[in-house]
CSV table of C-alpha atoms and ligand atoms in Angstrom, one decimal:
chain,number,residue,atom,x,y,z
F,1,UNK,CA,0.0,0.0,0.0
F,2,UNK,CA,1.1,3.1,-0.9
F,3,UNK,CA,2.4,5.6,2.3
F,4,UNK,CA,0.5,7.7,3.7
F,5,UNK,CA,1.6,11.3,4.2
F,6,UNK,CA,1.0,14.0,6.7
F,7,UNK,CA,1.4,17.3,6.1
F,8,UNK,CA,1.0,19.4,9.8
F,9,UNK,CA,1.6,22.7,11.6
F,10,UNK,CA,0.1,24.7,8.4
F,11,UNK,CA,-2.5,27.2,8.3
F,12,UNK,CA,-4.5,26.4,5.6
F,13,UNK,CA,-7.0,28.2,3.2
F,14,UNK,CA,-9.0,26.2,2.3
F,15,UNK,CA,-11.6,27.8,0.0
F,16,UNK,CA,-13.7,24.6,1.2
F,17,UNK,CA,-16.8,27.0,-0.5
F,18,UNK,CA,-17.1,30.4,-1.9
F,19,UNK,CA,-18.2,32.2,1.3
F,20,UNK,CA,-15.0,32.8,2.8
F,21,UNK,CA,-11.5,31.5,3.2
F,22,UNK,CA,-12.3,28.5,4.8
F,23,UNK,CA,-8.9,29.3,7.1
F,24,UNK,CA,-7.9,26.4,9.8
F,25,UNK,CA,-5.2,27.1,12.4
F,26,UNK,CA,-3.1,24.1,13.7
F,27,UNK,CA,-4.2,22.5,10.4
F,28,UNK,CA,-2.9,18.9,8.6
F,29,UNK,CA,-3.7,17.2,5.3
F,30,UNK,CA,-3.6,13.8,5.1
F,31,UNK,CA,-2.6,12.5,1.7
F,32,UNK,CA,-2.7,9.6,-0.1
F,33,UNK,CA,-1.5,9.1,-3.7
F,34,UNK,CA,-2.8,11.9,-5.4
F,35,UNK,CA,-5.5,12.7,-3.1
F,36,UNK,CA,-6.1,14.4,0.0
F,37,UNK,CA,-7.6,12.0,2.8
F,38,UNK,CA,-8.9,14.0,5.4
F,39,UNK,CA,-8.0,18.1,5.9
F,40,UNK,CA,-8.8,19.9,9.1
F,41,UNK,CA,-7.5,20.9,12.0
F,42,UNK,CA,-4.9,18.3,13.3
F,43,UNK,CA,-6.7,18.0,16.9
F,44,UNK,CA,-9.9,17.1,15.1
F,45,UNK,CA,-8.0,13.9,12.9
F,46,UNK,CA,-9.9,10.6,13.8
F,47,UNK,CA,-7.1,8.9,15.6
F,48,UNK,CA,-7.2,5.6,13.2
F,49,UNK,CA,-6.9,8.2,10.1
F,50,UNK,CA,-3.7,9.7,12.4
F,51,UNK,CA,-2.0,6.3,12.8
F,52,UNK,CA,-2.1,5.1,9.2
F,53,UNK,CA,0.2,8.5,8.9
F,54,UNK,CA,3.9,7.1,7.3
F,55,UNK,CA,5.5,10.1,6.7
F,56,UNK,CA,4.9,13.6,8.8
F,57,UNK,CA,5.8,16.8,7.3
F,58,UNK,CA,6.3,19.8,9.4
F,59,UNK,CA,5.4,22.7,7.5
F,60,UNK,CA,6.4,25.1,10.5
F,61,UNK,CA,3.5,27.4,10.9
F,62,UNK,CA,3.2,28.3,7.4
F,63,UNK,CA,0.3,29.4,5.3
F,64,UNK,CA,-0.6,26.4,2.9
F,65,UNK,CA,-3.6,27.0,-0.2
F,66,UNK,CA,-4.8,24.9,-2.8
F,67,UNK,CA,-2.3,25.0,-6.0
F,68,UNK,CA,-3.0,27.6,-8.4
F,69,UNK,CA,-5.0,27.2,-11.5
F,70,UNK,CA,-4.0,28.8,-14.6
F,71,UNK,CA,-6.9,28.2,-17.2
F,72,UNK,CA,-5.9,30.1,-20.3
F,73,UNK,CA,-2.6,30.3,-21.7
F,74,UNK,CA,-0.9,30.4,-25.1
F,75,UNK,CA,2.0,29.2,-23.8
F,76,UNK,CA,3.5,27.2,-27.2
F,77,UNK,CA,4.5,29.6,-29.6
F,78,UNK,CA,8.0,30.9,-31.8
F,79,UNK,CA,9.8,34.0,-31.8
F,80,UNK,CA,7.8,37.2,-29.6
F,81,UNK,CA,6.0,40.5,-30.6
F,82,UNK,CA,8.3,43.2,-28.7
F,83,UNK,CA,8.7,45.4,-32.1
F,84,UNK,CA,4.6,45.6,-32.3
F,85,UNK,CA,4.5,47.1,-28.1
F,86,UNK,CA,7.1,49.9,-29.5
F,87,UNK,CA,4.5,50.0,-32.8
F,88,UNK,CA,1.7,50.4,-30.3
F,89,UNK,CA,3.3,53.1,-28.0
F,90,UNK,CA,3.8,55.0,-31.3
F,91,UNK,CA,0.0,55.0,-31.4
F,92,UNK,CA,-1.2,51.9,-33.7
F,93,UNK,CA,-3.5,50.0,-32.7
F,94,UNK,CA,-3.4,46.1,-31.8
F,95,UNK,CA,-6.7,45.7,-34.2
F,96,UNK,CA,-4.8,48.0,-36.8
F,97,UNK,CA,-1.4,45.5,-36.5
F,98,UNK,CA,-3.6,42.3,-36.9
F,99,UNK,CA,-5.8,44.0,-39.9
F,100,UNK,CA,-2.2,44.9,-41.8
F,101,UNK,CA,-0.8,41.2,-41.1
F,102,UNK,CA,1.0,41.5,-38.0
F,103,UNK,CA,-0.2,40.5,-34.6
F,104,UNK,CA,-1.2,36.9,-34.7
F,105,UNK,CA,0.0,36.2,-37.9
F,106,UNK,CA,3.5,37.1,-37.8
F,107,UNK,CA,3.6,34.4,-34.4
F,108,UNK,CA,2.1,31.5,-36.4
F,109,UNK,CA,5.4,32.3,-39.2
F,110,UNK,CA,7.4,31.9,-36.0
F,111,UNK,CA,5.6,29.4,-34.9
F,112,UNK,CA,5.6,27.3,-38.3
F,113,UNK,CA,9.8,28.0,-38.5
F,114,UNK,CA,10.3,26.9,-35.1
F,115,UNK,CA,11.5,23.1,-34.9
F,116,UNK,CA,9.8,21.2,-32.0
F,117,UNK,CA,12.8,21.0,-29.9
F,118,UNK,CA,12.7,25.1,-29.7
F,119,UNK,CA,9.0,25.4,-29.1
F,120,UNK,CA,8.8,22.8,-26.2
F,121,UNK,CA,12.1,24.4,-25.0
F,122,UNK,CA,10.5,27.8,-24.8
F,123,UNK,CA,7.0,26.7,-23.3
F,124,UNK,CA,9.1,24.5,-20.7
F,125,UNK,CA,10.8,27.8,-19.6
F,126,UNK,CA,7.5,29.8,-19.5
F,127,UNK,CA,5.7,26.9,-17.8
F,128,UNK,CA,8.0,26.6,-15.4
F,129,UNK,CA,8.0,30.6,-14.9
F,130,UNK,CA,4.0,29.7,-13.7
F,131,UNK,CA,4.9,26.7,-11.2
F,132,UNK,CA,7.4,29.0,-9.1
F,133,UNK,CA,4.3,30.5,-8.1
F,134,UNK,CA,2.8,27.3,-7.2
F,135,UNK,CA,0.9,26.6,-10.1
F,136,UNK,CA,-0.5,23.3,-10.4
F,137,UNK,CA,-2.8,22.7,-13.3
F,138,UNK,CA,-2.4,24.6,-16.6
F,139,UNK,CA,-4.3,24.6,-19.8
F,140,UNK,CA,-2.4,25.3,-23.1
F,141,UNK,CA,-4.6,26.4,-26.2
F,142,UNK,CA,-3.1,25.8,-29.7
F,143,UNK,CA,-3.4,28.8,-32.3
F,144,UNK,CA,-0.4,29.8,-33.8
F,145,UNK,CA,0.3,26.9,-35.7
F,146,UNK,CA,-3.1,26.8,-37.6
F,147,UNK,CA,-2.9,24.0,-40.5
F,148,UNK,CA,-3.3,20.3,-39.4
F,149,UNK,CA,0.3,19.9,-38.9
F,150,UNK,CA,1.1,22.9,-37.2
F,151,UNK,CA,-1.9,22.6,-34.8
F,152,UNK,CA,-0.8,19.3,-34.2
F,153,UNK,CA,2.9,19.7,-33.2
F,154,UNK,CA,1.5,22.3,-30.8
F,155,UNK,CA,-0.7,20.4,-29.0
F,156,UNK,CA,1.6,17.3,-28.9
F,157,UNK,CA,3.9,19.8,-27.1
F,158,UNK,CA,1.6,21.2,-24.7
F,159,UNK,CA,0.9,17.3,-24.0
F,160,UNK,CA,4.4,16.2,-23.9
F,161,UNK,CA,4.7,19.4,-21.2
F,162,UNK,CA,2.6,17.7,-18.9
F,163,UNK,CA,4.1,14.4,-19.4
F,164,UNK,CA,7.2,15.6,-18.3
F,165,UNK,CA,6.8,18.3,-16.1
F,166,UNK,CA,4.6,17.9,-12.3
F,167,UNK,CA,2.2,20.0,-13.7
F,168,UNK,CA,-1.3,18.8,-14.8
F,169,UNK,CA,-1.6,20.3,-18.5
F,170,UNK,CA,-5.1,20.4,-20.4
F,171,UNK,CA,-5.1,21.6,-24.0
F,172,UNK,CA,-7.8,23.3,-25.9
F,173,UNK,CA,-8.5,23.2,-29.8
F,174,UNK,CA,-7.5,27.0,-30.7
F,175,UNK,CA,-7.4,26.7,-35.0
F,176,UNK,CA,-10.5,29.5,-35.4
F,177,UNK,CA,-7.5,32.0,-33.8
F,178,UNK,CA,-6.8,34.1,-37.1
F,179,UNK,CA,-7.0,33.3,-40.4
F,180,UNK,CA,-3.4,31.9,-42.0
F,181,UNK,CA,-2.2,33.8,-45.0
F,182,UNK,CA,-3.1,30.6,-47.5
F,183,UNK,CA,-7.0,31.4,-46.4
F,184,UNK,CA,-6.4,35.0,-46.9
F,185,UNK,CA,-9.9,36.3,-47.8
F,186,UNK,CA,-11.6,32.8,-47.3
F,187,UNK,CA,-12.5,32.8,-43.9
F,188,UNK,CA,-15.4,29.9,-44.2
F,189,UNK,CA,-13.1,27.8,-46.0
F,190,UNK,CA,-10.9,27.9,-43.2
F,191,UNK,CA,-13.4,26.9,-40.9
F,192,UNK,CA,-14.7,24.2,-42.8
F,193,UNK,CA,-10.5,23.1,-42.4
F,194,UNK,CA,-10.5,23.5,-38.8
F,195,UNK,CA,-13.2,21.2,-38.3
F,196,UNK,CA,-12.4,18.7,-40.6
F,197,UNK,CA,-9.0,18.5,-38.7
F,198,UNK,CA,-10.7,18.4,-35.2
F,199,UNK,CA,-11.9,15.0,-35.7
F,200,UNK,CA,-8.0,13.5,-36.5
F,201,UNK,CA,-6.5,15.8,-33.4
F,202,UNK,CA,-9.1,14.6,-31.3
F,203,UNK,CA,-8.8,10.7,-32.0
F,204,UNK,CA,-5.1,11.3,-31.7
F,205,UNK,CA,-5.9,12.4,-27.8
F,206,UNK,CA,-4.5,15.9,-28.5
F,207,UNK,CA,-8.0,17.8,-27.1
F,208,UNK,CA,-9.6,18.4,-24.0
F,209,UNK,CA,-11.8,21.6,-25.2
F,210,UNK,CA,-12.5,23.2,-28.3
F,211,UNK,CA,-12.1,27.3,-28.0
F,212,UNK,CA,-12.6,30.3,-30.7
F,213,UNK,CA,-12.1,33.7,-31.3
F,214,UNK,CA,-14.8,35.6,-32.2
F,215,UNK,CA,-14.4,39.4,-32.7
F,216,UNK,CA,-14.2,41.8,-35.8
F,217,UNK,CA,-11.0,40.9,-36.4
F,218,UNK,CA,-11.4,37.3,-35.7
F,219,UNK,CA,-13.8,35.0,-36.5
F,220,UNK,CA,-18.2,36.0,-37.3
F,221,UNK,CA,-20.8,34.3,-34.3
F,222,UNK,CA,-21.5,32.2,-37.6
F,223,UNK,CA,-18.3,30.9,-38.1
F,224,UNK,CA,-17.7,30.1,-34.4
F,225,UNK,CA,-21.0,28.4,-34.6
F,226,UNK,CA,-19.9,26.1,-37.1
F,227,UNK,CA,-17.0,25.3,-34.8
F,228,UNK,CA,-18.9,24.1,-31.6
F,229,UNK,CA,-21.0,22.2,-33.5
F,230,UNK,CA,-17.8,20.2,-34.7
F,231,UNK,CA,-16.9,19.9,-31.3
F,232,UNK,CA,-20.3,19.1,-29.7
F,233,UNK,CA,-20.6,15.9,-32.5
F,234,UNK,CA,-17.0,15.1,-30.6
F,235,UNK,CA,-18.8,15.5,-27.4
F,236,UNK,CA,-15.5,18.0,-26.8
F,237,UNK,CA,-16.3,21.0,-24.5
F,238,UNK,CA,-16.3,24.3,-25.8
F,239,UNK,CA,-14.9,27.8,-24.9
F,240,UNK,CA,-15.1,31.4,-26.1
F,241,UNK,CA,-12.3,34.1,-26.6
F,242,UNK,CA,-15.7,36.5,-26.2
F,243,UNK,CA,-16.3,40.4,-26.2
F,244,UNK,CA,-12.8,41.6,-25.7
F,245,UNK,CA,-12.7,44.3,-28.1
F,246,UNK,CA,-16.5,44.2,-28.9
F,247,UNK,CA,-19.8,42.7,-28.3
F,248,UNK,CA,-20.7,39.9,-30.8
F,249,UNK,CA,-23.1,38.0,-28.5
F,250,UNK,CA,-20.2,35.3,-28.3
F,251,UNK,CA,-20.7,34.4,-24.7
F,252,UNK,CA,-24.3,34.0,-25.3
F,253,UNK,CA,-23.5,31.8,-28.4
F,254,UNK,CA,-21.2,29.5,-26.2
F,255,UNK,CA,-23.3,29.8,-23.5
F,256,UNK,CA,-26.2,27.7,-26.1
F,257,UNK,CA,-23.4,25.3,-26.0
F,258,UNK,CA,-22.9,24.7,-22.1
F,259,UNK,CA,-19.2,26.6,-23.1
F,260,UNK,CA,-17.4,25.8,-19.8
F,261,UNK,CA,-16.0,29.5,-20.0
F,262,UNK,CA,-16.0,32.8,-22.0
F,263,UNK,CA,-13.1,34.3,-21.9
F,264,UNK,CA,-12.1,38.1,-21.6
F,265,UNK,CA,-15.3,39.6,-21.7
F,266,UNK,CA,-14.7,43.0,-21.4
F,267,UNK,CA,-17.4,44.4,-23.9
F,268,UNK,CA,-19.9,42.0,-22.5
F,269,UNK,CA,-23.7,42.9,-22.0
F,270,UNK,CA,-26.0,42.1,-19.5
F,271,UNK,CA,-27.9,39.3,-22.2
F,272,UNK,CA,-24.9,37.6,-21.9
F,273,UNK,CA,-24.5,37.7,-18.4
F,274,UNK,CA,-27.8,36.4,-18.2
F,275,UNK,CA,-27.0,33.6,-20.6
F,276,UNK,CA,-23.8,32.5,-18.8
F,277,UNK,CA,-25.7,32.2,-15.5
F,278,UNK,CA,-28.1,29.9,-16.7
F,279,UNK,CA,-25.8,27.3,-18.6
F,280,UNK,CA,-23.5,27.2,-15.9
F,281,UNK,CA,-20.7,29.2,-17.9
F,282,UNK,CA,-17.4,30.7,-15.9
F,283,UNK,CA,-16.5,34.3,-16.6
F,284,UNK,CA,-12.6,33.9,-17.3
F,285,UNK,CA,-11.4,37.5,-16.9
F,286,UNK,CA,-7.7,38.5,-18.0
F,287,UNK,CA,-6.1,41.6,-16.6
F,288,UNK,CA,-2.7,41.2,-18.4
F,289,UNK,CA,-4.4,41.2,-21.8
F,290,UNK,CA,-6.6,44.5,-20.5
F,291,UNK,CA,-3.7,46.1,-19.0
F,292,UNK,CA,-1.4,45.7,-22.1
F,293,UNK,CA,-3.4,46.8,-24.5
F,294,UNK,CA,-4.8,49.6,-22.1
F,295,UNK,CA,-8.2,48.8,-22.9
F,296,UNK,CA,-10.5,51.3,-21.1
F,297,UNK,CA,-13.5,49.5,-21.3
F,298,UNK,CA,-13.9,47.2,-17.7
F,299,UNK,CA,-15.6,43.6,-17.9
F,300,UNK,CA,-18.5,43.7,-16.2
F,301,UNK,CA,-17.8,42.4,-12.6
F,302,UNK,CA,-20.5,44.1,-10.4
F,303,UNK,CA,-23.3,42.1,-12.9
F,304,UNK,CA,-21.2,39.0,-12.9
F,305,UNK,CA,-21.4,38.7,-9.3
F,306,UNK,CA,-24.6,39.9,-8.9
F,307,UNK,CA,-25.3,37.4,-11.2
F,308,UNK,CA,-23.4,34.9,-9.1
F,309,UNK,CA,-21.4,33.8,-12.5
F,310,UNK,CA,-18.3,32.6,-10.8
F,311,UNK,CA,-15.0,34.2,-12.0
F,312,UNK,CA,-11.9,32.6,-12.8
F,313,UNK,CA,-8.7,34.3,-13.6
F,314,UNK,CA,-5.9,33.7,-15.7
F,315,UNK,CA,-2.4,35.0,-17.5
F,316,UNK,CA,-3.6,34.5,-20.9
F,317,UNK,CA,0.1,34.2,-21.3
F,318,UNK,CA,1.0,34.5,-24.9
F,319,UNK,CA,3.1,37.5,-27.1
F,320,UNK,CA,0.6,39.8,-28.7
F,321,UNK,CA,-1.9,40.8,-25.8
F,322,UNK,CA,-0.3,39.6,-22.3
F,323,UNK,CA,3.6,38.6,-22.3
F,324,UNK,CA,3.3,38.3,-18.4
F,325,UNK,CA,4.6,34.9,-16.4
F,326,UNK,CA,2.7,35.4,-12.8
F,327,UNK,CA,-0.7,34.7,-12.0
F,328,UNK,CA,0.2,36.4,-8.5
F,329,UNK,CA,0.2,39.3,-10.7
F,330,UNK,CA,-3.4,38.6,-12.2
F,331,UNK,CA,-4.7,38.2,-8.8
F,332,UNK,CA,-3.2,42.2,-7.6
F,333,UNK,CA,-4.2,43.5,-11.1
F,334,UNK,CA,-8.0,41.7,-10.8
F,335,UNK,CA,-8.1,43.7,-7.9
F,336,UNK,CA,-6.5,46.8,-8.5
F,337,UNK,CA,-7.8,47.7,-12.4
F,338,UNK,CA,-11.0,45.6,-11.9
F,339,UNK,CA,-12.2,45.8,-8.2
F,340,UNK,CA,-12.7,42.4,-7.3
F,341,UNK,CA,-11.7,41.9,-3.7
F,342,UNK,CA,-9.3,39.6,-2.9
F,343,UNK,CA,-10.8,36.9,-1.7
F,344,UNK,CA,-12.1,36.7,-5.2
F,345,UNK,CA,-9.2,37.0,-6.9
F,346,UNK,CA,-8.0,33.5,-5.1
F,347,UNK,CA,-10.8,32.0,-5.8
F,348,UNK,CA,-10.3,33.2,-9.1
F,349,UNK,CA,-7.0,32.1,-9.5
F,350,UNK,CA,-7.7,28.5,-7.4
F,351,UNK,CA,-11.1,27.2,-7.5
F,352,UNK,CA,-13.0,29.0,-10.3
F,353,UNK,CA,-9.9,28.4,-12.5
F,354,UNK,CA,-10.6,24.8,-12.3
F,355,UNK,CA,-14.3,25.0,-12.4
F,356,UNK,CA,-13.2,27.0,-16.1
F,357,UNK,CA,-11.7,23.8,-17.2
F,358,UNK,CA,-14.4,21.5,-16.3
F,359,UNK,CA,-12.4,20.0,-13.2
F,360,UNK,CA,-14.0,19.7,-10.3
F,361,UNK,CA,-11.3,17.9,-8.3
F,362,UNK,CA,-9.2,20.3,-7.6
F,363,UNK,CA,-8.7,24.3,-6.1
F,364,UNK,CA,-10.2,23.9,-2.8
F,365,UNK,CA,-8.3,21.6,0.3
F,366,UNK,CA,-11.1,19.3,0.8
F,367,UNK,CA,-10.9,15.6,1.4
F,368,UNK,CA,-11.1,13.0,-1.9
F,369,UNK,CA,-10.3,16.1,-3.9
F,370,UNK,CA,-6.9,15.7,-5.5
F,371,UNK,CA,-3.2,16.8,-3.4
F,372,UNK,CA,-2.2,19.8,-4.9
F,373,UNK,CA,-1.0,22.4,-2.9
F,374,UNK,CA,0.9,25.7,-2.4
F,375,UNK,CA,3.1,26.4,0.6
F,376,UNK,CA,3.5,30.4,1.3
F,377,UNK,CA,5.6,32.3,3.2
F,378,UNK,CA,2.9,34.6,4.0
F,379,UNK,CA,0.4,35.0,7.0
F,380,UNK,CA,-2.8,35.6,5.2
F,381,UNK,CA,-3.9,34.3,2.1
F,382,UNK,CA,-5.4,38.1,1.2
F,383,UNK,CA,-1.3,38.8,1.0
F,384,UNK,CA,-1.5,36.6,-2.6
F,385,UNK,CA,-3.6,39.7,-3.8
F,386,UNK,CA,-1.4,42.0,-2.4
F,387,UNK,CA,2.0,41.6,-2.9
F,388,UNK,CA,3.3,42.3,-6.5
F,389,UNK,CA,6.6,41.4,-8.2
F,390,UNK,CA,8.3,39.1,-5.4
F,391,UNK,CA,7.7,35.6,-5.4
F,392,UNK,CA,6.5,33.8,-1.9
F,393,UNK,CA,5.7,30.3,-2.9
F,394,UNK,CA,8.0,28.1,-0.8
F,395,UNK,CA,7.1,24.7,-1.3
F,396,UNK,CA,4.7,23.1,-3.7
F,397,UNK,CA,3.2,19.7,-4.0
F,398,UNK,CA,1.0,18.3,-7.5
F,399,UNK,CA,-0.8,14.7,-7.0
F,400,UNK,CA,0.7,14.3,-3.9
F,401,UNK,CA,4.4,14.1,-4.7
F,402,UNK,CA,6.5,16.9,-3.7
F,403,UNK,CA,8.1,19.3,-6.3
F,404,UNK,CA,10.9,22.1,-6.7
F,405,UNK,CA,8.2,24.8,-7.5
X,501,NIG,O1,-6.2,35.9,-25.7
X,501,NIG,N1,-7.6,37.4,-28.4
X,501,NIG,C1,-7.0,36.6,-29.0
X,501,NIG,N2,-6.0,35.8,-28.6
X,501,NIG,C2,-5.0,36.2,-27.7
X,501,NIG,C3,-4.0,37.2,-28.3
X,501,NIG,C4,-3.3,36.6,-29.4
X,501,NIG,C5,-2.1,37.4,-29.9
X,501,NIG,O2,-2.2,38.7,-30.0
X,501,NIG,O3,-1.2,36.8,-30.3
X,501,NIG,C6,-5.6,36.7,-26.4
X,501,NIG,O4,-5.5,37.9,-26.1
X,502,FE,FE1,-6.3,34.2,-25.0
């Protein structure tokens, strides 16, 4: 049988529910595998539970949450986009860049020069930039490779990530990103290719969810239709890169198709709102992207909650709209630029992050729920919202084992 483990002297968050931060003093968690066994304060552990204990870890006092959730990145990718920030400080626009060619496009010609020993090289490094900060479960969209064997490559990476790194890594079906230059003014062909390749990437075990991007300068709420009804005749989940530079009625779209999140959602109306609450949709917000592309226009928090639509957060790491590598720093800037408090924010960044990706086993320290956790040198888990730029994870552990983080 495998040993059991004891992890004691910790004050724990555990975000057991939404209502608070669930915090336990003198607290243990009892692991097993990769699941926790019991959590709670240490005096309260049945004694039996206490015995079958094989290996105690003293974790001195020391503040101990569930490991982070990062549920949208575009972490596989070539080359970066530093010349198009200078183009934007000299006053063009991001929708201007991607309209003359640039933005998106010029990363899938990286992307499609890079050999597969440089692009898992360079998402190693950035995924590895998110687990310092105790990161535990990432999700890695394709996008920048968009033909079959470009899309393919990139979600073999993301896959071969998780494989070898203690991180759990979900990927998500990104083709409908941007239309590649041999579609150039054939936007439904393209389509009709991204979901005749969906079938092959999906029987090749390469998808978890199936996301799109619909906007003005991406793809019509017709063509994004056509998407997630490829994916729904998968039975693949579905997600929405929705209302970030307008409102297209995406989220209410993905909300038809039980989307597990819409994404961004800056220019989203109350309809949609609406529409997310009732399928059970998860607002993903993404301060990075708002922050560096210094949109103006705030997603609509006060209706969300209102609304009780949970909110996740996430980097949206990737080179165009948000080159950032700390989901610490989502957590601050949810709170600072978007006035969530910051009880939300962890939530955001924990709980609701998994909930985005459909998995309900994880972001809260609860018993049969799976180990991962974040060990912080910090007294109160509101510090996780408040301190920017310094790193205070200490210790992390992912299905039970132990990691450098
Ligand atoms: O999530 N909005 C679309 N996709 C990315 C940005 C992609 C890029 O600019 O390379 C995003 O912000
Ligand atoms: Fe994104």
């Amino acid at each position: 049988m495998a040993t059991t483990h004891l992890w004691h002297n910790a004050r724990l968050a555990t975000l057991a529910d939404d209502t608070g931060w669930g915090l336990v003093e003198h607290g243990a968690l009892l692991v097993q595998d990769d699941r926790l066994l019991w959590v709670g304060a240490l005096d309260d552990m049945p004694a039996a539970l206490r015995a079958q204990a094989g290996v105690q870890h003293d974790l001195g006092g020391a503040l101990v949450t569930p490991g982070l959730v990062d549920c949208h990145t575009h972490l596989v990718y070539g080359g970066q986009r530093a010349r198009e920030f200078e183009m934007r400080l000299q006053g063009v626009d991001y929708a201007e860049i991607a309209r003359s060619g640039g933005g998106i496009r010029s990363t899938v010609a990286a992307t499609r020069a890079s050999g597969d020993a440089e692009l898992l090289a360079g998402a190693r490094r950035r995924a590895q930039a998110l687990m310092a900060e105790g990161v535990t479960t990432l999700e890695i969209k394709s996008g920048y490779g968009l033909s079959l064997l470009d899309e393919s490559r990139c979600l073999s990476i993301a896959r071969q990530l998780g494989a070898e790194l203690p991180v759990s890594v979900r990927t998500t079906y990104l083709g409908a990103h941007a239309i590649p230059p041999e579609f150039d003014g054939r936007a439904d062909d393209y389509i009709t290719a991204v979901c005749a390749w969906m079938p092959a990437l999906h029987a090749a075990g390469l998808i978890d969810a199936v996301d799109a991007f619909c906007e003005t300068i991406g793809f019509t709420p017709a063509q994004t239709r056509r998407v997630f009804v490829a994916a729904r005749a998968l039975g693949l989940p579905v997600k929405l890169h929705a209302e970030q530079l307008s409102d297209q009625d995406g989220a209410a779209l993905a909300a038809e198709f039980g989307a597990l999140s819409c994404d961004h959602l800056e220019y989203l109306s109350d309809a949609g709102v609406d529409a997310m609450r009732v399928a059970g949709t998860v607002a993903v917000l993404l301060p990075g992207a708002y922050y560096f592309l210094r949109e103006t226009q705030l997603p609509p928090v006060a209706e969300l909650r209102a609304q009780q639509v949970p909110i996740a957060l996430a980097s949206d790491h990737n080179p165009g709209s948000s080159p950032g590598l700390s989901l610490l720093l989502m957590a601050n800037m949810a709170c600072t630029l978007f006035r969530m408090t910051p009880l939300e924010a962890v939530l955001g960044i924990t709980a609701h992050g998994a909930h985005a990706l459909g998995l309900p086993d994880r972001g809260r320290l609860v018993a049969g729920l799976r180990a991962d956790f974040a060990v912080w040198d910090l007294e109160h888990p509101n510090e996780l919202a408040y301190w920017f730029g310094h790193n205070p994870c200490r210790r992390v552990v992912a299905g039970g084992i132990e990691r450098t983080p």
